[in-house]
Amino acid sequence: IAVLRGGMGKNTKAGRQLREEIASGKVDLVVGTHALLSKGLQFKDLGLLVVDEEQRFGVKQKERLKLICNGVDVLTLTATPIPRTLQMSLSGIRDTSTIRSPPPMRKPTLSIVQEYNEDVVKHAIELELQRGGQCYYVVPRIAQLDEAEAMISKLFPDG
């Protein structure tokens, strides 16, 4: 088992050594940050890639994952599915599993998939703000940002 993280580039002694061990297959399990996506990192026989918090990956990182993962099983973990990933799961392009019990000391999450309804959006945001929480509203297309901002401003004029 090895850990590859920032600061362990190919120009450092530790980084070079670990990259050689990964490429040779000496290391069976690598845990790491975005450093695992760096160019020049070779895997001898990559069989499984586990991605935690997929929503934190940008377009470039996801494109690099596609190159690395050709023919590799991928397990993506996220508490906040991005719209494209959720759509792929719902359409059957990607398999999905749901962990139905929250971690210790956490309240369970309620997920609802339904047609868009402004009243539901307003109610959900109000509940979260009343408990002192924060909200974010995910917009699947940049072209829809202005429309989404106008809708949220209409629902919460004092916001």
Backbone as JSON Lines, residues from 0, in Angstrom:
{"i":0,"aa":"I","n":[0.86,-1.17,0.0],"ca":[0.0,0.0,0.0],"c":[0.89,1.22,0.0]}
{"i":1,"aa":"A","n":[0.56,2.18,-0.87],"ca":[1.34,3.41,-0.95],"c":[0.42,4.61,-1.08]}
{"i":2,"aa":"V","n":[0.92,5.79,-0.69],"ca":[0.16,7.03,-0.79],"c":[0.91,7.97,-1.7]}
{"i":3,"aa":"L","n":[0.22,8.47,-2.73],"ca":[0.8,9.44,-3.65],"c":[0.01,10.73,-3.52]}
{"i":4,"aa":"R","n":[0.69,11.8,-3.19],"ca":[0.01,13.08,-2.98],"c":[0.89,14.21,-3.52]}
{"i":5,"aa":"G","n":[0.35,15.41,-3.46],"ca":[1.1,16.58,-3.88],"c":[2.42,16.66,-3.14]}
{"i":6,"aa":"G","n":[3.44,17.18,-3.79],"ca":[4.76,17.26,-3.18],"c":[5.6,16.03,-3.43]}
{"i":7,"aa":"M","n":[5.02,15.03,-4.1],"ca":[5.75,13.8,-4.41],"c":[5.89,13.67,-5.92]}
{"i":8,"aa":"G","n":[6.3,14.75,-6.55],"ca":[6.45,14.77,-8.0],"c":[7.58,13.87,-8.47]}
{"i":9,"aa":"K","n":[7.63,13.71,-9.79],"ca":[8.66,12.83,-10.36],"c":[10.07,13.38,-10.21]}
{"i":10,"aa":"N","n":[10.18,14.63,-9.78],"ca":[11.5,15.22,-9.57],"c":[12.0,15.05,-8.14]}
{"i":11,"aa":"T","n":[11.19,14.45,-7.28],"ca":[11.64,14.18,-5.91],"c":[12.06,12.72,-5.81]}
{"i":12,"aa":"K","n":[12.95,12.44,-4.9],"ca":[13.43,11.07,-4.73],"c":[12.27,10.14,-4.36]}
{"i":13,"aa":"A","n":[11.45,10.54,-3.38],"ca":[10.33,9.71,-2.94],"c":[9.32,9.52,-4.08]}
{"i":14,"aa":"G","n":[9.07,10.59,-4.83],"ca":[8.12,10.51,-5.94],"c":[8.6,9.58,-7.04]}
{"i":15,"aa":"R","n":[9.87,9.68,-7.4],"ca":[10.45,8.81,-8.44],"c":[10.38,7.35,-8.03]}
{"i":16,"aa":"Q","n":[10.77,7.09,-6.77],"ca":[10.79,5.72,-6.27],"c":[9.37,5.13,-6.26]}
{"i":17,"aa":"L","n":[8.4,5.9,-5.77],"ca":[7.03,5.39,-5.71],"c":[6.47,5.16,-7.12]}
{"i":18,"aa":"R","n":[6.76,6.04,-8.04],"ca":[6.29,5.87,-9.41],"c":[6.88,4.6,-10.05]}
{"i":19,"aa":"E","n":[8.14,4.32,-9.75],"ca":[8.76,3.1,-10.26],"c":[8.09,1.86,-9.66]}
{"i":20,"aa":"E","n":[7.77,1.91,-8.38],"ca":[7.12,0.78,-7.72],"c":[5.71,0.55,-8.27]}
{"i":21,"aa":"I","n":[5.01,1.65,-8.57],"ca":[3.67,1.54,-9.16],"c":[3.77,0.94,-10.56]}
{"i":22,"aa":"A","n":[4.69,1.45,-11.36],"ca":[4.84,0.99,-12.74],"c":[5.27,-0.48,-12.8]}
{"i":23,"aa":"S","n":[6.07,-0.93,-11.84],"ca":[6.55,-2.31,-11.86],"c":[5.53,-3.29,-11.29]}
{"i":24,"aa":"G","n":[4.52,-2.78,-10.61],"ca":[3.52,-3.65,-9.99],"c":[3.88,-4.06,-8.58]}
{"i":25,"aa":"K","n":[4.96,-3.51,-8.05],"ca":[5.38,-3.83,-6.69],"c":[4.34,-3.34,-5.68]}
{"i":26,"aa":"V","n":[3.69,-2.24,-6.0],"ca":[2.64,-1.69,-5.15],"c":[1.3,-2.18,-5.67]}
{"i":27,"aa":"D","n":[0.52,-2.83,-4.81],"ca":[-0.79,-3.37,-5.21],"c":[-1.92,-2.38,-5.03]}
{"i":28,"aa":"L","n":[-1.77,-1.46,-4.08],"ca":[-2.83,-0.5,-3.78],"c":[-2.21,0.87,-3.61]}
{"i":29,"aa":"V","n":[-2.73,1.83,-4.38],"ca":[-2.25,3.21,-4.29],"c":[-3.42,4.09,-3.9]}
{"i":30,"aa":"V","n":[-3.22,4.87,-2.86],"ca":[-4.21,5.85,-2.42],"c":[-3.6,7.2,-2.72]}
{"i":31,"aa":"G","n":[-4.38,8.1,-3.31],"ca":[-3.77,9.37,-3.62],"c":[-4.75,10.47,-3.95]}
{"i":32,"aa":"T","n":[-4.16,11.61,-4.2],"ca":[-4.9,12.8,-4.58],"c":[-4.93,12.89,-6.1]}
{"i":33,"aa":"H","n":[-5.18,14.07,-6.61],"ca":[-5.16,14.29,-8.06],"c":[-3.79,13.93,-8.66]}
{"i":34,"aa":"A","n":[-2.78,13.76,-7.81],"ca":[-1.45,13.38,-8.28],"c":[-1.49,12.06,-9.04]}
{"i":35,"aa":"L","n":[-2.47,11.21,-8.74],"ca":[-2.6,9.94,-9.45],"c":[-2.94,10.13,-10.93]}
{"i":36,"aa":"L","n":[-3.39,11.32,-11.28],"ca":[-3.77,11.6,-12.67],"c":[-2.63,12.25,-13.46]}
{"i":37,"aa":"S","n":[-1.49,12.43,-12.83],"ca":[-0.39,13.12,-13.51],"c":[0.11,12.32,-14.71]}
{"i":38,"aa":"K","n":[0.5,13.07,-15.73],"ca":[1.03,12.43,-16.94],"c":[2.34,11.75,-16.59]}
{"i":39,"aa":"G","n":[2.6,10.65,-17.21],"ca":[3.83,9.92,-16.97],"c":[3.7,8.85,-15.9]}
{"i":40,"aa":"L","n":[2.62,8.88,-15.13],"ca":[2.42,7.83,-14.13],"c":[1.85,6.61,-14.84]}
{"i":41,"aa":"Q","n":[2.54,5.49,-14.73],"ca":[2.13,4.26,-15.4],"c":[1.71,3.22,-14.38]}
{"i":42,"aa":"F","n":[0.67,2.5,-14.7],"ca":[0.2,1.41,-13.84],"c":[0.46,0.1,-14.57]}
{"i":43,"aa":"K","n":[1.0,-0.89,-13.86],"ca":[1.32,-2.16,-14.51],"c":[0.07,-2.89,-14.95]}
{"i":44,"aa":"D","n":[-0.9,-3.03,-14.05],"ca":[-2.11,-3.78,-14.36],"c":[-3.26,-3.2,-13.54]}
{"i":45,"aa":"L","n":[-3.67,-1.98,-13.86],"ca":[-4.71,-1.33,-13.1],"c":[-6.03,-2.06,-13.31]}
{"i":46,"aa":"G","n":[-6.64,-2.52,-12.22],"ca":[-7.88,-3.29,-12.32],"c":[-9.07,-2.57,-11.75]}
{"i":47,"aa":"L","n":[-8.84,-1.67,-10.78],"ca":[-9.94,-0.96,-10.14],"c":[-9.49,0.44,-9.78]}
{"i":48,"aa":"L","n":[-10.32,1.4,-10.12],"ca":[-10.08,2.79,-9.74],"c":[-11.26,3.22,-8.88]}
{"i":49,"aa":"V","n":[-10.98,3.75,-7.7],"ca":[-12.02,4.27,-6.82],"c":[-11.84,5.78,-6.76]}
{"i":50,"aa":"V","n":[-12.89,6.51,-7.13],"ca":[-12.85,7.97,-7.12],"c":[-13.79,8.44,-6.03]}
{"i":51,"aa":"D","n":[-13.25,9.14,-5.04],"ca":[-14.07,9.68,-3.97],"c":[-14.35,11.14,-4.27]}
{"i":52,"aa":"E","n":[-15.56,11.58,-4.01],"ca":[-15.99,12.95,-4.22],"c":[-15.77,13.39,-5.66]}
{"i":53,"aa":"E","n":[-16.42,12.68,-6.56],"ca":[-16.31,12.95,-8.0],"c":[-16.57,14.41,-8.34]}
{"i":54,"aa":"Q","n":[-17.47,15.06,-7.6],"ca":[-17.84,16.43,-7.92],"c":[-16.67,17.4,-7.79]}
{"i":55,"aa":"R","n":[-15.61,16.99,-7.13],"ca":[-14.44,17.87,-6.97],"c":[-13.48,17.8,-8.16]}
{"i":56,"aa":"F","n":[-13.76,16.91,-9.1],"ca":[-12.89,16.78,-10.26],"c":[-13.36,17.71,-11.37]}
{"i":57,"aa":"G","n":[-12.43,18.38,-12.0],"ca":[-12.75,19.26,-13.11],"c":[-12.77,18.5,-14.42]}
{"i":58,"aa":"V","n":[-13.06,19.21,-15.49],"ca":[-13.16,18.61,-16.82],"c":[-11.85,17.95,-17.22]}
{"i":59,"aa":"K","n":[-10.72,18.63,-17.0],"ca":[-9.42,18.07,-17.39],"c":[-9.13,16.76,-16.65]}
{"i":60,"aa":"Q","n":[-9.44,16.74,-15.36],"ca":[-9.19,15.53,-14.58],"c":[-10.09,14.39,-15.06]}
{"i":61,"aa":"K","n":[-11.33,14.7,-15.39],"ca":[-12.25,13.66,-15.87],"c":[-11.82,13.13,-17.23]}
{"i":62,"aa":"E","n":[-11.3,13.99,-18.08],"ca":[-10.78,13.53,-19.37],"c":[-9.57,12.62,-19.17]}
{"i":63,"aa":"R","n":[-8.71,12.95,-18.22],"ca":[-7.55,12.11,-17.91],"c":[-8.01,10.76,-17.35]}
{"i":64,"aa":"L","n":[-9.05,10.78,-16.51],"ca":[-9.59,9.52,-15.99],"c":[-10.07,8.62,-17.11]}
{"i":65,"aa":"K","n":[-10.7,9.2,-18.14],"ca":[-11.18,8.39,-19.27],"c":[-10.01,7.68,-19.95]}
{"i":66,"aa":"L","n":[-8.88,8.37,-20.07],"ca":[-7.7,7.76,-20.7],"c":[-7.14,6.63,-19.84]}
{"i":67,"aa":"I","n":[-7.04,6.88,-18.55],"ca":[-6.48,5.89,-17.63],"c":[-7.4,4.68,-17.5]}
{"i":68,"aa":"C","n":[-8.7,4.91,-17.51],"ca":[-9.68,3.88,-17.13],"c":[-10.19,3.03,-18.27]}
{"i":69,"aa":"N","n":[-9.61,3.1,-19.42],"ca":[-10.08,2.28,-20.53],"c":[-9.93,0.8,-20.16]}
{"i":70,"aa":"G","n":[-11.06,0.11,-19.98],"ca":[-11.04,-1.3,-19.62],"c":[-10.85,-1.56,-18.14]}
{"i":71,"aa":"V","n":[-10.95,-0.52,-17.33],"ca":[-10.75,-0.64,-15.89],"c":[-12.1,-0.45,-15.19]}
{"i":72,"aa":"D","n":[-12.37,-1.25,-14.17],"ca":[-13.57,-1.05,-13.37],"c":[-13.4,0.22,-12.54]}
{"i":73,"aa":"V","n":[-14.45,1.06,-12.51],"ca":[-14.39,2.32,-11.78],"c":[-15.54,2.37,-10.78]}
{"i":74,"aa":"L","n":[-15.21,2.69,-9.54],"ca":[-16.2,2.9,-8.5],"c":[-16.12,4.37,-8.11]}
{"i":75,"aa":"T","n":[-17.22,5.1,-8.34],"ca":[-17.26,6.52,-8.05],"c":[-18.12,6.74,-6.82]}
{"i":76,"aa":"L","n":[-17.57,7.43,-5.84],"ca":[-18.29,7.71,-4.6],"c":[-18.6,9.2,-4.55]}
{"i":77,"aa":"T","n":[-19.83,9.52,-4.22],"ca":[-20.19,10.92,-4.06],"c":[-21.45,11.03,-3.23]}
{"i":78,"aa":"A","n":[-21.46,12.01,-2.37],"ca":[-22.67,12.31,-1.62],"c":[-23.5,13.33,-2.37]}
{"i":79,"aa":"T","n":[-22.89,13.93,-3.39],"ca":[-23.52,14.99,-4.16],"c":[-23.39,14.66,-5.64]}
{"i":80,"aa":"P","n":[-24.26,13.82,-6.18],"ca":[-24.11,13.47,-7.59],"c":[-24.32,14.68,-8.5]}
{"i":81,"aa":"I","n":[-23.42,14.83,-9.45],"ca":[-23.57,15.91,-10.41],"c":[-24.65,15.49,-11.4]}
{"i":82,"aa":"P","n":[-25.32,16.45,-12.01],"ca":[-26.46,16.12,-12.88],"c":[-26.15,15.1,-13.96]}
{"i":83,"aa":"R","n":[-25.0,15.22,-14.63],"ca":[-24.66,14.3,-15.72],"c":[-24.51,12.87,-15.18]}
{"i":84,"aa":"T","n":[-23.84,12.72,-14.05],"ca":[-23.65,11.4,-13.45],"c":[-24.99,10.81,-13.03]}
{"i":85,"aa":"L","n":[-25.82,11.63,-12.42],"ca":[-27.14,11.16,-12.01],"c":[-27.97,10.73,-13.22]}
{"i":86,"aa":"Q","n":[-27.93,11.52,-14.29],"ca":[-28.67,11.17,-15.51],"c":[-28.15,9.86,-16.1]}
{"i":87,"aa":"M","n":[-26.84,9.67,-16.1],"ca":[-26.26,8.43,-16.63],"c":[-26.73,7.23,-15.81]}
{"i":88,"aa":"S","n":[-26.83,7.41,-14.51],"ca":[-27.3,6.33,-13.64],"c":[-28.77,6.03,-13.9]}
{"i":89,"aa":"L","n":[-29.57,7.08,-14.01],"ca":[-31.01,6.89,-14.22],"c":[-31.31,6.27,-15.58]}
{"i":90,"aa":"S","n":[-30.48,6.57,-16.58],"ca":[-30.72,6.03,-17.93],"c":[-30.12,4.65,-18.12]}
{"i":91,"aa":"G","n":[-29.36,4.16,-17.14],"ca":[-28.79,2.82,-17.23],"c":[-27.41,2.76,-17.84]}
{"i":92,"aa":"I","n":[-26.84,3.9,-18.2],"ca":[-25.47,3.92,-18.76],"c":[-24.46,3.55,-17.68]}
{"i":93,"aa":"R","n":[-24.73,3.99,-16.46],"ca":[-23.88,3.67,-15.31],"c":[-24.72,2.95,-14.27]}
{"i":94,"aa":"D","n":[-24.1,2.01,-13.6],"ca":[-24.77,1.35,-12.49],"c":[-24.68,2.26,-11.27]}
{"i":95,"aa":"T","n":[-25.64,2.14,-10.4],"ca":[-25.61,2.94,-9.19],"c":[-25.98,2.08,-7.99]}
{"i":96,"aa":"S","n":[-25.36,2.38,-6.88],"ca":[-25.67,1.74,-5.61],"c":[-25.91,2.86,-4.6]}
{"i":97,"aa":"T","n":[-26.75,2.61,-3.66],"ca":[-27.04,3.61,-2.65],"c":[-26.72,3.05,-1.28]}
{"i":98,"aa":"I","n":[-25.96,3.79,-0.51],"ca":[-25.7,3.43,0.88],"c":[-26.84,4.06,1.67]}
{"i":99,"aa":"R","n":[-27.63,3.23,2.27],"ca":[-28.87,3.71,2.88],"c":[-28.72,4.13,4.34]}
{"i":100,"aa":"S","n":[-27.57,3.88,4.94],"ca":[-27.4,4.29,6.33],"c":[-26.31,5.35,6.41]}
{"i":101,"aa":"P","n":[-26.55,6.4,7.2],"ca":[-25.56,7.47,7.3],"c":[-24.37,7.04,8.16]}
{"i":102,"aa":"P","n":[-23.26,7.75,8.02],"ca":[-22.12,7.48,8.91],"c":[-22.53,7.75,10.36]}
{"i":103,"aa":"P","n":[-21.78,7.21,11.32],"ca":[-22.12,7.46,12.74],"c":[-22.21,8.96,13.03]}
{"i":104,"aa":"M","n":[-23.18,9.33,13.82],"ca":[-23.38,10.71,14.26],"c":[-23.89,11.64,13.14]}
{"i":105,"aa":"R","n":[-24.34,11.09,12.02],"ca":[-24.87,11.92,10.93],"c":[-26.32,11.57,10.69]}
{"i":106,"aa":"K","n":[-27.07,12.56,10.28],"ca":[-28.46,12.33,9.94],"c":[-28.53,11.77,8.53]}
{"i":107,"aa":"P","n":[-29.53,10.95,8.24],"ca":[-29.66,10.42,6.89],"c":[-30.01,11.52,5.88]}
{"i":108,"aa":"T","n":[-29.61,11.31,4.64],"ca":[-29.89,12.24,3.56],"c":[-31.16,11.8,2.87]}
{"i":109,"aa":"L","n":[-31.98,12.76,2.5],"ca":[-33.2,12.48,1.76],"c":[-32.99,12.92,0.32]}
{"i":110,"aa":"S","n":[-33.07,11.99,-0.61],"ca":[-32.94,12.31,-2.03],"c":[-34.27,12.06,-2.71]}
{"i":111,"aa":"I","n":[-34.69,13.03,-3.51],"ca":[-35.95,12.91,-4.23],"c":[-35.68,13.2,-5.7]}
{"i":112,"aa":"V","n":[-36.13,12.32,-6.57],"ca":[-36.02,12.55,-8.01],"c":[-37.43,12.75,-8.53]}
{"i":113,"aa":"Q","n":[-37.69,13.94,-9.05],"ca":[-39.03,14.24,-9.57],"c":[-38.92,15.37,-10.58]}
{"i":114,"aa":"E","n":[-40.03,15.67,-11.23],"ca":[-40.05,16.79,-12.16],"c":[-39.81,18.07,-11.4]}
{"i":115,"aa":"Y","n":[-39.24,19.06,-12.11],"ca":[-38.92,20.34,-11.5],"c":[-40.18,21.01,-10.96]}
{"i":116,"aa":"N","n":[-40.06,21.58,-9.74],"ca":[-41.18,22.25,-9.11],"c":[-40.6,23.35,-8.21]}
{"i":117,"aa":"E","n":[-40.89,24.62,-8.53],"ca":[-40.34,25.75,-7.77],"c":[-40.75,25.71,-6.3]}
{"i":118,"aa":"D","n":[-41.96,25.25,-6.02],"ca":[-42.41,25.18,-4.63],"c":[-41.55,24.2,-3.82]}
{"i":119,"aa":"V","n":[-41.19,23.09,-4.44],"ca":[-40.34,22.11,-3.76],"c":[-38.95,22.69,-3.53]}
{"i":120,"aa":"V","n":[-38.42,23.4,-4.53],"ca":[-37.1,24.03,-4.4],"c":[-37.13,25.03,-3.25]}
{"i":121,"aa":"K","n":[-38.14,25.88,-3.23],"ca":[-38.24,26.9,-2.18],"c":[-38.35,26.25,-0.81]}
{"i":122,"aa":"H","n":[-39.19,25.26,-0.68],"ca":[-39.39,24.58,0.6],"c":[-38.08,23.93,1.1]}
{"i":123,"aa":"A","n":[-37.39,23.26,0.21],"ca":[-36.13,22.58,0.59],"c":[-35.09,23.6,1.05]}
{"i":124,"aa":"I","n":[-34.97,24.7,0.33],"ca":[-33.99,25.73,0.71],"c":[-34.38,26.36,2.03]}
{"i":125,"aa":"E","n":[-35.67,26.65,2.2],"ca":[-36.13,27.24,3.46],"c":[-35.81,26.34,4.65]}
{"i":126,"aa":"L","n":[-36.08,25.05,4.51],"ca":[-35.8,24.12,5.61],"c":[-34.31,24.13,5.97]}
{"i":127,"aa":"E","n":[-33.46,24.11,4.96],"ca":[-32.02,24.08,5.22],"c":[-31.55,25.37,5.88]}
{"i":128,"aa":"L","n":[-32.04,26.5,5.4],"ca":[-31.63,27.78,5.98],"c":[-32.16,27.95,7.4]}
{"i":129,"aa":"Q","n":[-33.37,27.46,7.66],"ca":[-33.95,27.55,9.01],"c":[-33.13,26.77,10.03]}
{"i":130,"aa":"R","n":[-32.5,25.68,9.6],"ca":[-31.7,24.9,10.55],"c":[-30.27,25.44,10.65]}
{"i":131,"aa":"G","n":[-29.99,26.55,9.92],"ca":[-28.67,27.16,9.98],"c":[-27.69,26.56,9.0]}
{"i":132,"aa":"G","n":[-28.18,25.79,8.04],"ca":[-27.31,25.16,7.06],"c":[-27.07,26.06,5.85]}
{"i":133,"aa":"Q","n":[-26.36,25.54,4.89],"ca":[-26.07,26.23,3.65],"c":[-26.66,25.45,2.49]}
{"i":134,"aa":"C","n":[-26.91,26.14,1.4],"ca":[-27.47,25.49,0.2],"c":[-26.64,25.86,-1.01]}
{"i":135,"aa":"Y","n":[-26.63,24.98,-1.96],"ca":[-26.14,25.34,-3.27],"c":[-27.1,24.73,-4.28]}
{"i":136,"aa":"Y","n":[-27.28,25.45,-5.36],"ca":[-28.23,25.06,-6.39],"c":[-27.4,24.74,-7.64]}
{"i":137,"aa":"V","n":[-27.43,23.51,-8.07],"ca":[-26.61,23.07,-9.19],"c":[-27.35,23.33,-10.5]}
{"i":138,"aa":"V","n":[-26.68,24.01,-11.4],"ca":[-27.25,24.31,-12.71],"c":[-26.46,23.49,-13.74]}
{"i":139,"aa":"P","n":[-27.13,22.63,-14.51],"ca":[-26.41,21.72,-15.4],"c":[-25.74,22.37,-16.6]}
{"i":140,"aa":"R","n":[-26.18,23.58,-16.98],"ca":[-25.59,24.25,-18.15],"c":[-25.3,25.7,-17.83]}
{"i":141,"aa":"I","n":[-24.14,26.18,-18.23],"ca":[-23.74,27.56,-17.98],"c":[-24.78,28.52,-18.53]}
{"i":142,"aa":"A","n":[-25.35,28.19,-19.67],"ca":[-26.35,29.06,-20.3],"c":[-27.58,29.25,-19.43]}
{"i":143,"aa":"Q","n":[-27.78,28.41,-18.43],"ca":[-28.95,28.49,-17.57],"c":[-28.68,29.25,-16.26]}
{"i":144,"aa":"L","n":[-27.46,29.76,-16.08],"ca":[-27.12,30.43,-14.82],"c":[-27.99,31.66,-14.55]}
{"i":145,"aa":"D","n":[-28.15,32.51,-15.56],"ca":[-28.95,33.72,-15.37],"c":[-30.39,33.39,-15.0]}
{"i":146,"aa":"E","n":[-30.95,32.41,-15.69],"ca":[-32.32,31.97,-15.4],"c":[-32.44,31.42,-13.98]}
{"i":147,"aa":"A","n":[-31.46,30.64,-13.56],"ca":[-31.48,30.07,-12.2],"c":[-31.34,31.17,-11.16]}
{"i":148,"aa":"E","n":[-30.46,32.12,-11.41],"ca":[-30.28,33.24,-10.47],"c":[-31.57,34.04,-10.34]}
{"i":149,"aa":"A","n":[-32.23,34.3,-11.46],"ca":[-33.49,35.05,-11.44],"c":[-34.56,34.28,-10.64]}
{"i":150,"aa":"M","n":[-34.63,32.98,-10.83],"ca":[-35.62,32.17,-10.13],"c":[-35.36,32.18,-8.63]}
{"i":151,"aa":"I","n":[-34.1,32.0,-8.22],"ca":[-33.77,32.0,-6.79],"c":[-34.04,33.39,-6.19]}
{"i":152,"aa":"S","n":[-33.7,34.45,-6.94],"ca":[-33.95,35.82,-6.46],"c":[-35.45,36.06,-6.31]}
{"i":153,"aa":"K","n":[-36.26,35.52,-7.21],"ca":[-37.7,35.66,-7.13],"c":[-38.24,34.94,-5.89]}
{"i":154,"aa":"L","n":[-37.72,33.7,-5.65],"ca":[-38.19,32.93,-4.5],"c":[-37.73,33.52,-3.17]}
{"i":155,"aa":"F","n":[-36.55,34.15,-3.17],"ca":[-35.98,34.7,-1.94],"c":[-35.54,36.14,-2.18]}
{"i":156,"aa":"P","n":[-36.51,37.06,-2.29],"ca":[-36.17,38.46,-2.63],"c":[-35.32,39.16,-1.56]}
{"i":157,"aa":"D","n":[-35.35,38.68,-0.33],"ca":[-34.56,39.3,0.75],"c":[-33.19,38.66,0.89]}
{"i":158,"aa":"G","n":[-32.92,37.61,0.05],"ca":[-31.7,36.81,0.16],"c":[-30.51,37.53,-0.27]}
